[in-house]
Coordinates of N, CA and C and ligand atoms in Angstrom, one line a residue:
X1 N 217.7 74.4 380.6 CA 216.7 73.4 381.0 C 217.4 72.3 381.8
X2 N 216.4 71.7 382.8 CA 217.1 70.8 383.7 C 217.2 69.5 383.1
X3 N 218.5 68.5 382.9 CA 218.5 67.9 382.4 C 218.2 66.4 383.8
X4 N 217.8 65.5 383.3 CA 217.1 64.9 384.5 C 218.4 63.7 384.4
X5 N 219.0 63.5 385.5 CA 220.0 62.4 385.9 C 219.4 60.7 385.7
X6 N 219.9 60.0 384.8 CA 219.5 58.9 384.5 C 220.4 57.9 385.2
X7 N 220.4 56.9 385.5 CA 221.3 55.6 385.5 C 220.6 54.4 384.8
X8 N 221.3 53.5 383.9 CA 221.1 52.4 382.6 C 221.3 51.2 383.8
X9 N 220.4 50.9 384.2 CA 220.7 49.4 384.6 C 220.6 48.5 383.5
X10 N 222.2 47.1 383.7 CA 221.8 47.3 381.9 C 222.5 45.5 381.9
X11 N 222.5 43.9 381.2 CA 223.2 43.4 381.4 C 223.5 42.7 380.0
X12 N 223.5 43.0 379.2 CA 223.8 42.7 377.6 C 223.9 43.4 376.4
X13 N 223.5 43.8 375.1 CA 224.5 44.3 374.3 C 224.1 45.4 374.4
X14 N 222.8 45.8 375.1 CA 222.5 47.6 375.1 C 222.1 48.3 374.0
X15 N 221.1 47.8 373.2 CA 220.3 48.3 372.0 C 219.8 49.1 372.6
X16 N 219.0 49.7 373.5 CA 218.1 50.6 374.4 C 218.7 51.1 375.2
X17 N 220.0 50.9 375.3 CA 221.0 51.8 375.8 C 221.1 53.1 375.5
X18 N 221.9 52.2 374.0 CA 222.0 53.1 373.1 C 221.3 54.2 371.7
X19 N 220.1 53.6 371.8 CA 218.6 54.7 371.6 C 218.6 55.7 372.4
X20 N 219.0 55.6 373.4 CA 218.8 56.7 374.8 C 220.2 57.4 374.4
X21 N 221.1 57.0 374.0 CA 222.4 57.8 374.2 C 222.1 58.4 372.9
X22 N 221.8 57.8 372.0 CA 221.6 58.9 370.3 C 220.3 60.1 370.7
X23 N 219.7 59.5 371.0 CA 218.5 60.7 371.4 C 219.3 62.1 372.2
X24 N 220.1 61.6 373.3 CA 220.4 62.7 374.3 C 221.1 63.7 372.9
X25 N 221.9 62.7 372.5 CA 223.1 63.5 371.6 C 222.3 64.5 370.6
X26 N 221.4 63.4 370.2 CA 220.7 64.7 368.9 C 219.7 65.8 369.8
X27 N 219.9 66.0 371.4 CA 219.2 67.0 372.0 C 217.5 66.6 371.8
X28 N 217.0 65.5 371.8 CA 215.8 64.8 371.8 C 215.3 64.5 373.3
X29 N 216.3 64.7 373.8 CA 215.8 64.0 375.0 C 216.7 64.6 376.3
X30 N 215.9 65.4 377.6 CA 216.7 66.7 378.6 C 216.6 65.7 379.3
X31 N 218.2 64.7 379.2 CA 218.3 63.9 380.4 C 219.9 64.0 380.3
X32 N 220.5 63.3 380.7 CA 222.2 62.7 381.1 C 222.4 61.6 381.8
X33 N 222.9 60.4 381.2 CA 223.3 59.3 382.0 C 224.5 59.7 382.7
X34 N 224.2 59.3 384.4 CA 225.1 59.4 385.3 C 225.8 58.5 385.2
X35 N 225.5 57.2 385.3 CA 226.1 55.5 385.1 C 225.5 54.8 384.8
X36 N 226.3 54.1 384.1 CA 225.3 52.6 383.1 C 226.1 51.8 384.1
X37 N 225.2 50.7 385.2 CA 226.1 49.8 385.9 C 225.3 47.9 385.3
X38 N 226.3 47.6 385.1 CA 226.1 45.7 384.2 C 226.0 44.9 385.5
X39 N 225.2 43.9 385.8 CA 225.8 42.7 386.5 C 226.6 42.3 385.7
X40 N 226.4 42.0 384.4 CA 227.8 40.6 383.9 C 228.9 42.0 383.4
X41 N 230.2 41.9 383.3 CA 231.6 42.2 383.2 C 231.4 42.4 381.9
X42 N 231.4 41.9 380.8 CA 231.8 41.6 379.5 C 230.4 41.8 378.5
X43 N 229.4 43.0 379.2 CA 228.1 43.4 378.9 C 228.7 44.1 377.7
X44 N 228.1 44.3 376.2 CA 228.9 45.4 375.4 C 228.1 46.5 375.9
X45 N 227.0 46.7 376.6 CA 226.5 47.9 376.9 C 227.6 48.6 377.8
X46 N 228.5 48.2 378.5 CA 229.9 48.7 379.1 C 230.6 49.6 378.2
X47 N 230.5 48.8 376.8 CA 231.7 49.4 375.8 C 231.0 50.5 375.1
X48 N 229.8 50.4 375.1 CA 228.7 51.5 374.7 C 228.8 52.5 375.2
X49 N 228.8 52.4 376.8 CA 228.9 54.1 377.6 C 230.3 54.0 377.6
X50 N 231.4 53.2 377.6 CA 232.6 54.2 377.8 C 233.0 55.2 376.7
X51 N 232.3 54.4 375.1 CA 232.4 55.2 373.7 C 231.9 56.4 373.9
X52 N 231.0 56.5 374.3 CA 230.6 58.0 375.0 C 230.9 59.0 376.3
X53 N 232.1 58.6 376.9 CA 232.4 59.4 378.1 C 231.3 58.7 379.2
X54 N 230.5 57.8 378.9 CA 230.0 57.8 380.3 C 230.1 56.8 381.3
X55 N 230.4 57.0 382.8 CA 230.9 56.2 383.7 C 230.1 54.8 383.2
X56 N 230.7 53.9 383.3 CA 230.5 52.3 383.1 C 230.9 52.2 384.5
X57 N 230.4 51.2 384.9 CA 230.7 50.3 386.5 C 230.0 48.8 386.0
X58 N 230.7 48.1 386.5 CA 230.5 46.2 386.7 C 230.3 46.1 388.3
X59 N 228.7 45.7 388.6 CA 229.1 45.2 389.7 C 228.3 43.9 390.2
X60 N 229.4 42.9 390.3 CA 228.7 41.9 390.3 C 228.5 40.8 391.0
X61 N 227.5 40.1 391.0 CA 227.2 39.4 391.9 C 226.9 38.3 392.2
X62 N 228.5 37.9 392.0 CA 228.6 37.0 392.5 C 229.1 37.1 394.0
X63 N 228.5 35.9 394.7 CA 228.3 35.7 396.5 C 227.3 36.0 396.8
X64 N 226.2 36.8 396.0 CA 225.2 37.7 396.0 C 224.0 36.2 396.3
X65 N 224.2 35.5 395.9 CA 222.9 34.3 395.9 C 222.4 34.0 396.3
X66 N 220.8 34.5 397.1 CA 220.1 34.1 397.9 C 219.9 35.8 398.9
X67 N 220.4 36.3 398.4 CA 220.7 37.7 398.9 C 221.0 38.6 398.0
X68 N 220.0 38.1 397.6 CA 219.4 39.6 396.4 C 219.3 41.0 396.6
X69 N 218.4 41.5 398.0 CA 218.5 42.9 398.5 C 219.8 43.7 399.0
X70 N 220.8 42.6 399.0 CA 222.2 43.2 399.7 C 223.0 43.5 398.2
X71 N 222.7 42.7 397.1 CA 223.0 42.8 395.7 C 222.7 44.3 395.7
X72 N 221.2 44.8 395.8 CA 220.6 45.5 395.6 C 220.7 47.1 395.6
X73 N 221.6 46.8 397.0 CA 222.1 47.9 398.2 C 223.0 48.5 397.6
X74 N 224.2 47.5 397.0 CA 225.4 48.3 396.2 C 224.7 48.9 395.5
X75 N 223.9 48.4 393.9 CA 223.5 49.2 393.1 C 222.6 50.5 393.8
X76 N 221.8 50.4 394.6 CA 221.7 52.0 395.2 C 222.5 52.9 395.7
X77 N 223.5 52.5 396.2 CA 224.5 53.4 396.7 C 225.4 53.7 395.2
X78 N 225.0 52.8 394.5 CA 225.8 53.4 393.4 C 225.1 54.2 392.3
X79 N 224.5 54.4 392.3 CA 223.5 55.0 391.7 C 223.0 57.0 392.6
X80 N 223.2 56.3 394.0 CA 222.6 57.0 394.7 C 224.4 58.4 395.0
X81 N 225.5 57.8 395.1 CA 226.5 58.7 394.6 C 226.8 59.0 393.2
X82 N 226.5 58.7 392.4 CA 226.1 59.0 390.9 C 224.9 60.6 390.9
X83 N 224.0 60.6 391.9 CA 223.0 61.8 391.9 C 221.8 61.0 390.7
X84 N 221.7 59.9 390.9 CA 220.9 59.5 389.7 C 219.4 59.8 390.3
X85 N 218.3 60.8 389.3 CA 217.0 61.2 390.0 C 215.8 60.3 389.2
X86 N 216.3 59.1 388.3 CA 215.3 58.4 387.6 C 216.5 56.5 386.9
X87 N 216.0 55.9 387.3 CA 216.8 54.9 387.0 C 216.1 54.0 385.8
X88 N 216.6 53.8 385.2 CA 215.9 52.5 383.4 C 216.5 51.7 383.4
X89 N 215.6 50.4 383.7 CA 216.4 49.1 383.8 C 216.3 48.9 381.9
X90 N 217.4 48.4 381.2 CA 217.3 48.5 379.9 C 218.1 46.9 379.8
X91 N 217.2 46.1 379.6 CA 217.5 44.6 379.6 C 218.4 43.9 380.4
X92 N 217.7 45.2 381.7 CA 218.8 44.3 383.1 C 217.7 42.7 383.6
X93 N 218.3 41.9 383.3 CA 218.4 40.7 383.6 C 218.3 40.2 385.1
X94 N 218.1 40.9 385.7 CA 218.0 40.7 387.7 C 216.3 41.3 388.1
X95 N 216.0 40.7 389.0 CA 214.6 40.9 389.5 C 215.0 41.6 390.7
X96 N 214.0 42.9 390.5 CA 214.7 44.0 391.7 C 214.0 44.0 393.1
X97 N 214.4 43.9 394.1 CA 214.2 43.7 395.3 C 213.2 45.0 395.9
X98 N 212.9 45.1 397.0 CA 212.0 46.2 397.6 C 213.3 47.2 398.3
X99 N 214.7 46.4 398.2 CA 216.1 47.3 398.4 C 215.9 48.9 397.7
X100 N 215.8 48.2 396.2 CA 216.2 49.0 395.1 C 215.1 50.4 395.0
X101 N 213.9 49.5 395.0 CA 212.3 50.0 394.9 C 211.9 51.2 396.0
X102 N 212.8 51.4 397.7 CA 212.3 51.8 398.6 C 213.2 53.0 398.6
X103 N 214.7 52.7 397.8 CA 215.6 53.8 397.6 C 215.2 54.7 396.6
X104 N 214.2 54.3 395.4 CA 214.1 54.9 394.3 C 212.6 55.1 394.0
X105 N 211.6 55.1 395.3 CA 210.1 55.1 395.3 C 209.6 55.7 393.7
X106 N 208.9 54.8 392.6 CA 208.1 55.5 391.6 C 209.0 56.2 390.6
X107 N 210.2 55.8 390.6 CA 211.7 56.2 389.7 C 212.7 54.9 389.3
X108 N 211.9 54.5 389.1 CA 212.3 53.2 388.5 C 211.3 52.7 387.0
X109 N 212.2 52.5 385.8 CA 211.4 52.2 384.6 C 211.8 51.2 384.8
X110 N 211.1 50.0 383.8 CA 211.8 49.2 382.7 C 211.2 49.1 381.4
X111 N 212.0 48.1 380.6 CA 211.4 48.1 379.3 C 211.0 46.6 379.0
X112 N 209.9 46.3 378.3 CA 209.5 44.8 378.4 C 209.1 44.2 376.9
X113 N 209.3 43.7 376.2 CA 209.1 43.2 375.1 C 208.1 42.3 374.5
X114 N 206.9 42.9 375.4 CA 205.7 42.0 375.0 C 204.7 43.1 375.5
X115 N 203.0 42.9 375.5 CA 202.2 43.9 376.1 C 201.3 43.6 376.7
X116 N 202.5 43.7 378.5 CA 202.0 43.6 379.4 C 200.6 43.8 379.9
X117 N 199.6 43.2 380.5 CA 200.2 42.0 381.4 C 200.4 40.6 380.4
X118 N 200.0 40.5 379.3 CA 200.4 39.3 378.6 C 201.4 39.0 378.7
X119 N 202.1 38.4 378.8 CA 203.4 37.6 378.6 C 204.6 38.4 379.6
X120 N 204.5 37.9 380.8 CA 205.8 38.6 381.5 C 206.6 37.9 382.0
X121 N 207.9 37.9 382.4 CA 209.2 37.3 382.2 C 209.9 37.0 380.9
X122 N 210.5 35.7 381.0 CA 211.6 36.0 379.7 C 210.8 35.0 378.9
X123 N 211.7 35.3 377.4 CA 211.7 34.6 376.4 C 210.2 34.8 376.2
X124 N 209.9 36.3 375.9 CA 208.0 36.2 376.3 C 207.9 36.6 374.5
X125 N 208.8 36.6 373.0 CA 208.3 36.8 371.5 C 208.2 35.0 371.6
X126 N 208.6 34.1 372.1 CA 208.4 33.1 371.6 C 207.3 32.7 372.2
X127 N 206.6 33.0 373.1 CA 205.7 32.5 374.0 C 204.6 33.4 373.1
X128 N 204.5 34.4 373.0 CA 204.0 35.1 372.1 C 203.5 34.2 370.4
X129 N 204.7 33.7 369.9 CA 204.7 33.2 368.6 C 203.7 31.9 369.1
X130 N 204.4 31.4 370.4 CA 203.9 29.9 370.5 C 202.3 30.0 370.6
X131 N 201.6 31.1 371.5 CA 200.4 31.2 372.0 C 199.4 31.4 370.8
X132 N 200.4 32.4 369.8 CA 199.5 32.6 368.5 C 198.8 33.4 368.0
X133 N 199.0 34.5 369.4 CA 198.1 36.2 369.2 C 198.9 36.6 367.8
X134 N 198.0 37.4 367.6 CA 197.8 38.2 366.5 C 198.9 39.4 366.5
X135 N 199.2 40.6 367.9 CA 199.4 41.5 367.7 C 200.5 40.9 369.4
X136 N 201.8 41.6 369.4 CA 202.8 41.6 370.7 C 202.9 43.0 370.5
X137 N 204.3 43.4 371.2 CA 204.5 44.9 371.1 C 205.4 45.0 372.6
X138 N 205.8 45.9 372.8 CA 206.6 46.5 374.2 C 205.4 47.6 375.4
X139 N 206.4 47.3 376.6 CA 205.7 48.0 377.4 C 206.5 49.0 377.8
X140 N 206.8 50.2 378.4 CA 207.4 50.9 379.2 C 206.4 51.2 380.4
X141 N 207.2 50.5 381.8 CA 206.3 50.5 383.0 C 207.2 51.0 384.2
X142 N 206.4 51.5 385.3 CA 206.9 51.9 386.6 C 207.1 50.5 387.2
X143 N 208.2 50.4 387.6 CA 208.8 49.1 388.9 C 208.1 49.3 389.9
X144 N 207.5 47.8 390.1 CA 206.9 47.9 391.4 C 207.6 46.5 392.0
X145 N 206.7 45.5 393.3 CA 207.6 45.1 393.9 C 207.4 43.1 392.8
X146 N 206.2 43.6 392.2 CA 205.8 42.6 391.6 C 206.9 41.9 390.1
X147 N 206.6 41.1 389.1 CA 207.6 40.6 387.9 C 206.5 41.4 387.0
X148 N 207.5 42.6 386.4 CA 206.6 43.4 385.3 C 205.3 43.5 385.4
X149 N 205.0 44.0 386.5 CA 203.4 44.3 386.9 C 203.0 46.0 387.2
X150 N 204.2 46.9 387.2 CA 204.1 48.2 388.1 C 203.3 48.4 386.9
X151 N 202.6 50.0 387.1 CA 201.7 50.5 386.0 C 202.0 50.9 384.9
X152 N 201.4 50.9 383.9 CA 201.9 51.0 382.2 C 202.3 52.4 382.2
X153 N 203.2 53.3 381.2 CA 203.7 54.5 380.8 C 202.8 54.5 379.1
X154 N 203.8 53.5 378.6 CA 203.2 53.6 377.3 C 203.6 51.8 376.3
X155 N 202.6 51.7 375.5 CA 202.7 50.5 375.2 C 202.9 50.9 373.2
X156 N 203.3 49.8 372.6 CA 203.4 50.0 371.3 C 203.5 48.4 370.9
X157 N 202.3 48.3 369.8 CA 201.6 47.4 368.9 C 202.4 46.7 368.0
X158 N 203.0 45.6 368.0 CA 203.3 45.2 366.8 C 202.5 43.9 366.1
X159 N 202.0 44.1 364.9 CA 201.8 42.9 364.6 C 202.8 41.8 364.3
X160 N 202.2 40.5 364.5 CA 202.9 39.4 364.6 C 202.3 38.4 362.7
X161 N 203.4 38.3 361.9 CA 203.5 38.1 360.6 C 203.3 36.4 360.7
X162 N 203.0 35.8 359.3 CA 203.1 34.5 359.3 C 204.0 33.7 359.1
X163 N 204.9 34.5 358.6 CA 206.5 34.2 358.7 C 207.4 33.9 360.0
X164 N 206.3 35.0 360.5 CA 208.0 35.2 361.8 C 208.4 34.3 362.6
X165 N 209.6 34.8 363.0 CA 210.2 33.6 363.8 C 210.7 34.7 365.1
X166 N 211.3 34.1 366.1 CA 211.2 34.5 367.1 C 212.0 35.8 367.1
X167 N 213.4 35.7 366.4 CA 214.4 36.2 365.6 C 213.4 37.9 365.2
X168 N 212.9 37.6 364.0 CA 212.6 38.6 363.2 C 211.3 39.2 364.1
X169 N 210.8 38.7 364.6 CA 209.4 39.2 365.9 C 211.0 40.2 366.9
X170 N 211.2 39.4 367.3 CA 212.4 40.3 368.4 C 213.0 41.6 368.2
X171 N 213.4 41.3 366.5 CA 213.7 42.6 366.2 C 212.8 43.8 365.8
X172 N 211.8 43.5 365.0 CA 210.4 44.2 364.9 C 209.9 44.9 366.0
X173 N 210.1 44.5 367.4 CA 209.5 44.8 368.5 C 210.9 46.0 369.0
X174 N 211.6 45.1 368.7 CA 213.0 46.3 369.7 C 212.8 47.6 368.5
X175 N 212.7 47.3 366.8 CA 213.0 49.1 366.7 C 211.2 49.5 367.8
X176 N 210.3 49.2 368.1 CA 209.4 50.2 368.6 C 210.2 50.6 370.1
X177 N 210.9 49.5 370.8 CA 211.5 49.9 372.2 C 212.1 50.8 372.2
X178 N 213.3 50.8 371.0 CA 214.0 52.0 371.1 C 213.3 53.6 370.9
X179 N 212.0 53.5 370.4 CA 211.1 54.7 370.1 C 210.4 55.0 371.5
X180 N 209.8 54.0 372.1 CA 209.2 54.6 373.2 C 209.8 54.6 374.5
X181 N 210.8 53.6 374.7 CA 211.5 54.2 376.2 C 212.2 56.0 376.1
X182 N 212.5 56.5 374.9 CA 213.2 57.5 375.2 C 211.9 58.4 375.5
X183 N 210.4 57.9 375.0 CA 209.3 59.0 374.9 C 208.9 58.7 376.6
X184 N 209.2 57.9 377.4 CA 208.4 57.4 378.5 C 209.6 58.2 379.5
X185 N 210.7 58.3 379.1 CA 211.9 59.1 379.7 C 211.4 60.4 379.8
X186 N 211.4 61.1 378.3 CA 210.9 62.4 378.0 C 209.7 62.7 378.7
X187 N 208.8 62.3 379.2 CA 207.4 62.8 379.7 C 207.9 62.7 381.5
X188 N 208.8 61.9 381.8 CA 208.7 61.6 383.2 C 209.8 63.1 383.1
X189 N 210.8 62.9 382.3 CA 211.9 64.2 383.1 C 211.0 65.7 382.8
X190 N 210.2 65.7 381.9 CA 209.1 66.8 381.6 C 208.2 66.9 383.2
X191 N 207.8 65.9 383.8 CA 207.0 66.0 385.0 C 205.3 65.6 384.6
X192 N 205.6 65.1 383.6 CA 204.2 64.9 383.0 C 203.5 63.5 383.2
X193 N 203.9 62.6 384.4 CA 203.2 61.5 384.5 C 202.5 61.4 385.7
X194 N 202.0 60.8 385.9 CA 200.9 61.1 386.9 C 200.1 59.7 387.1
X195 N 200.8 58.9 388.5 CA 200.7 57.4 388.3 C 199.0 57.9 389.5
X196 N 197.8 57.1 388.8 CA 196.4 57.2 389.6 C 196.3 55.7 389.6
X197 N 196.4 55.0 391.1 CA 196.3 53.4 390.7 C 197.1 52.6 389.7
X198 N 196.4 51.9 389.1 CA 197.5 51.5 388.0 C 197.8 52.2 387.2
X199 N 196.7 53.2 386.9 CA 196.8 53.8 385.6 C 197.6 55.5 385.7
X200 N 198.3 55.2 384.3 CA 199.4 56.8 384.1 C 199.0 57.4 383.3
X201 N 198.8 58.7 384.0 CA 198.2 59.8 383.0 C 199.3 60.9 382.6
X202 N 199.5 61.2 381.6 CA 199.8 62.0 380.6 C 199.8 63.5 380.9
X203 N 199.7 64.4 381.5 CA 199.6 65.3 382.0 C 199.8 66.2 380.6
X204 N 198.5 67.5 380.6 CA 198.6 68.3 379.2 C 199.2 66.9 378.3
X205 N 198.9 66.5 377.8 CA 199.2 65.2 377.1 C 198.5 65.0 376.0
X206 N 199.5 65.6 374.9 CA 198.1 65.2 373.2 C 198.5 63.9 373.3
X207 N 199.6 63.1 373.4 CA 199.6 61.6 373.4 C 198.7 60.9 373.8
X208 N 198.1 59.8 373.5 CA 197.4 59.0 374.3 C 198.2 57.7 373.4
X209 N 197.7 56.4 374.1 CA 197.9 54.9 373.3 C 197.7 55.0 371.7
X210 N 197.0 55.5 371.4 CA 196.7 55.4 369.7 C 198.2 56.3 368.6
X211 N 198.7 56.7 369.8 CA 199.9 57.4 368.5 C 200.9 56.7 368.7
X212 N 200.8 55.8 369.6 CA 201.9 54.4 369.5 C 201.6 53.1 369.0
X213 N 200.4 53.1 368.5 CA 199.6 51.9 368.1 C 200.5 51.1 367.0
X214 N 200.3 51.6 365.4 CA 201.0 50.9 364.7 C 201.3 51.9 363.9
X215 N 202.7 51.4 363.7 CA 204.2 52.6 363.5 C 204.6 51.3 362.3
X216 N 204.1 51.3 360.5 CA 204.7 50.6 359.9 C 205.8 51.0 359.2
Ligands
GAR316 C1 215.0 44.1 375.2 O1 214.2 43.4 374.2 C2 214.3 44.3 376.4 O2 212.9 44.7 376.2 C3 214.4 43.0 377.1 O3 215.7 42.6 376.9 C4 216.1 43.2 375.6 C5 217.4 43.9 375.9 O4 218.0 44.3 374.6 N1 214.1 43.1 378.5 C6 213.6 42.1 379.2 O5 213.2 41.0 378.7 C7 213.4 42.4 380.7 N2 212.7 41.3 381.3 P1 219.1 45.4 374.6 O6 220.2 45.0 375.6 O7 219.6 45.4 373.2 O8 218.5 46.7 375.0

């Protein structure tokens, strides 16, 4: 079976990294990371793929400032000699240019920790806690040229407790990320997504939103 070429855009400790790398290993998932590439140097997601044989690159950007698309350029060419056929930003930290987006048309994930379109950009469990909803959760979405707006893959439900703090909401939410980026991976390298407008369809798909709903 074809195993579909991945690259981890990635800039901190790489929880969702490394969901993706245990999945490949337990044969869960017919992909291969080509390269995990960090803006910051001292990302542990670096120390994550080298534990595993796989190419790490730093490339970073500084000088880069105000010239974000020329940032952009390296990471395509590096990605793009890598043979990478699907790219997963996995709490990369950089807003990706129409550079990145026009090299990698509709092959671009990321992963978002709220459910979108509610709460997009950063620091979105505390804005979440602060607003007062009831229910947060993650998104797995196609990159577009917009901030977390491309169309949904698959979303997952978490309730928000009377306790929680931003802390224990964060983590509640990442184990469901680690569960559905590798399933939003799995359906794309399968061929089974099918972007109509905003909306992604499932192709032969017993999945729908309700078997990701609430996973206690
Ligand atoms: C994750 O919660 C991810 O959803 C979030 O950063 C965290 C990275 O954790 N991404 C964003 O907020 C993107 N705007 P990880 O490094 O342990 O995977």
């Amino acid at each position: 079976m074809h195993r579909i070429k991945i690259g981890v855009l990635v800039s901190g400790r790489g929880s969702n990294l490394q969901a993706i790398i245990d999945n490949i290993e337990k044969s869960l998932l017919p992909a291969k990371i080509a390269v995990v590439i960090s803006d910051q140097p001292d990302a542990y997601s670096l120390e994550r793929a080298r534990k595993h044989n796989i190419p790490a690159v730093h490339i970073s950007a500084k000088g880069y400032k105000g010239k974000r698309g020329e940032y952009d350029a390296l990471l395509a060419a590096e990605l793009q000699k890598n043979r990478v056929e699907l790219v997963c930003l996995a709490g990369f930290m950089r807003v990706i240019t129409p550079t990145l987006i026009k090299a990698f048309p509709n092959r671009i994930l990321n992963i978002h920790p709220a459910l979108l379109p509610a709460f997009p950009g950063l620091h979105v469990q505390k804005a979440a806690l602060d607003h007062g909803v009831k229910f947060s959760g993650c998104t797995v979405h196609f990159v577009d040229e917009g901030m977390d707006t491309g169309p949904i893959i698959i979303q997952a439900v978490v309730p928000i407790l009377d306790n929680d703090t931003e802390d224990s909401l964060s983590e509640r939410i990442l184990r469901q990320e680690h569960k559905i980026y590798s399933r939003a991976i799995h359906l794309y390298a399968e061929g089974r997504l099918k972007i109509e407008g905003r909306r992604v369809l499932v192709i032969d798909g017993k999945i729908n939103a309700a078997e990701f709903l609430l996973n206690p």
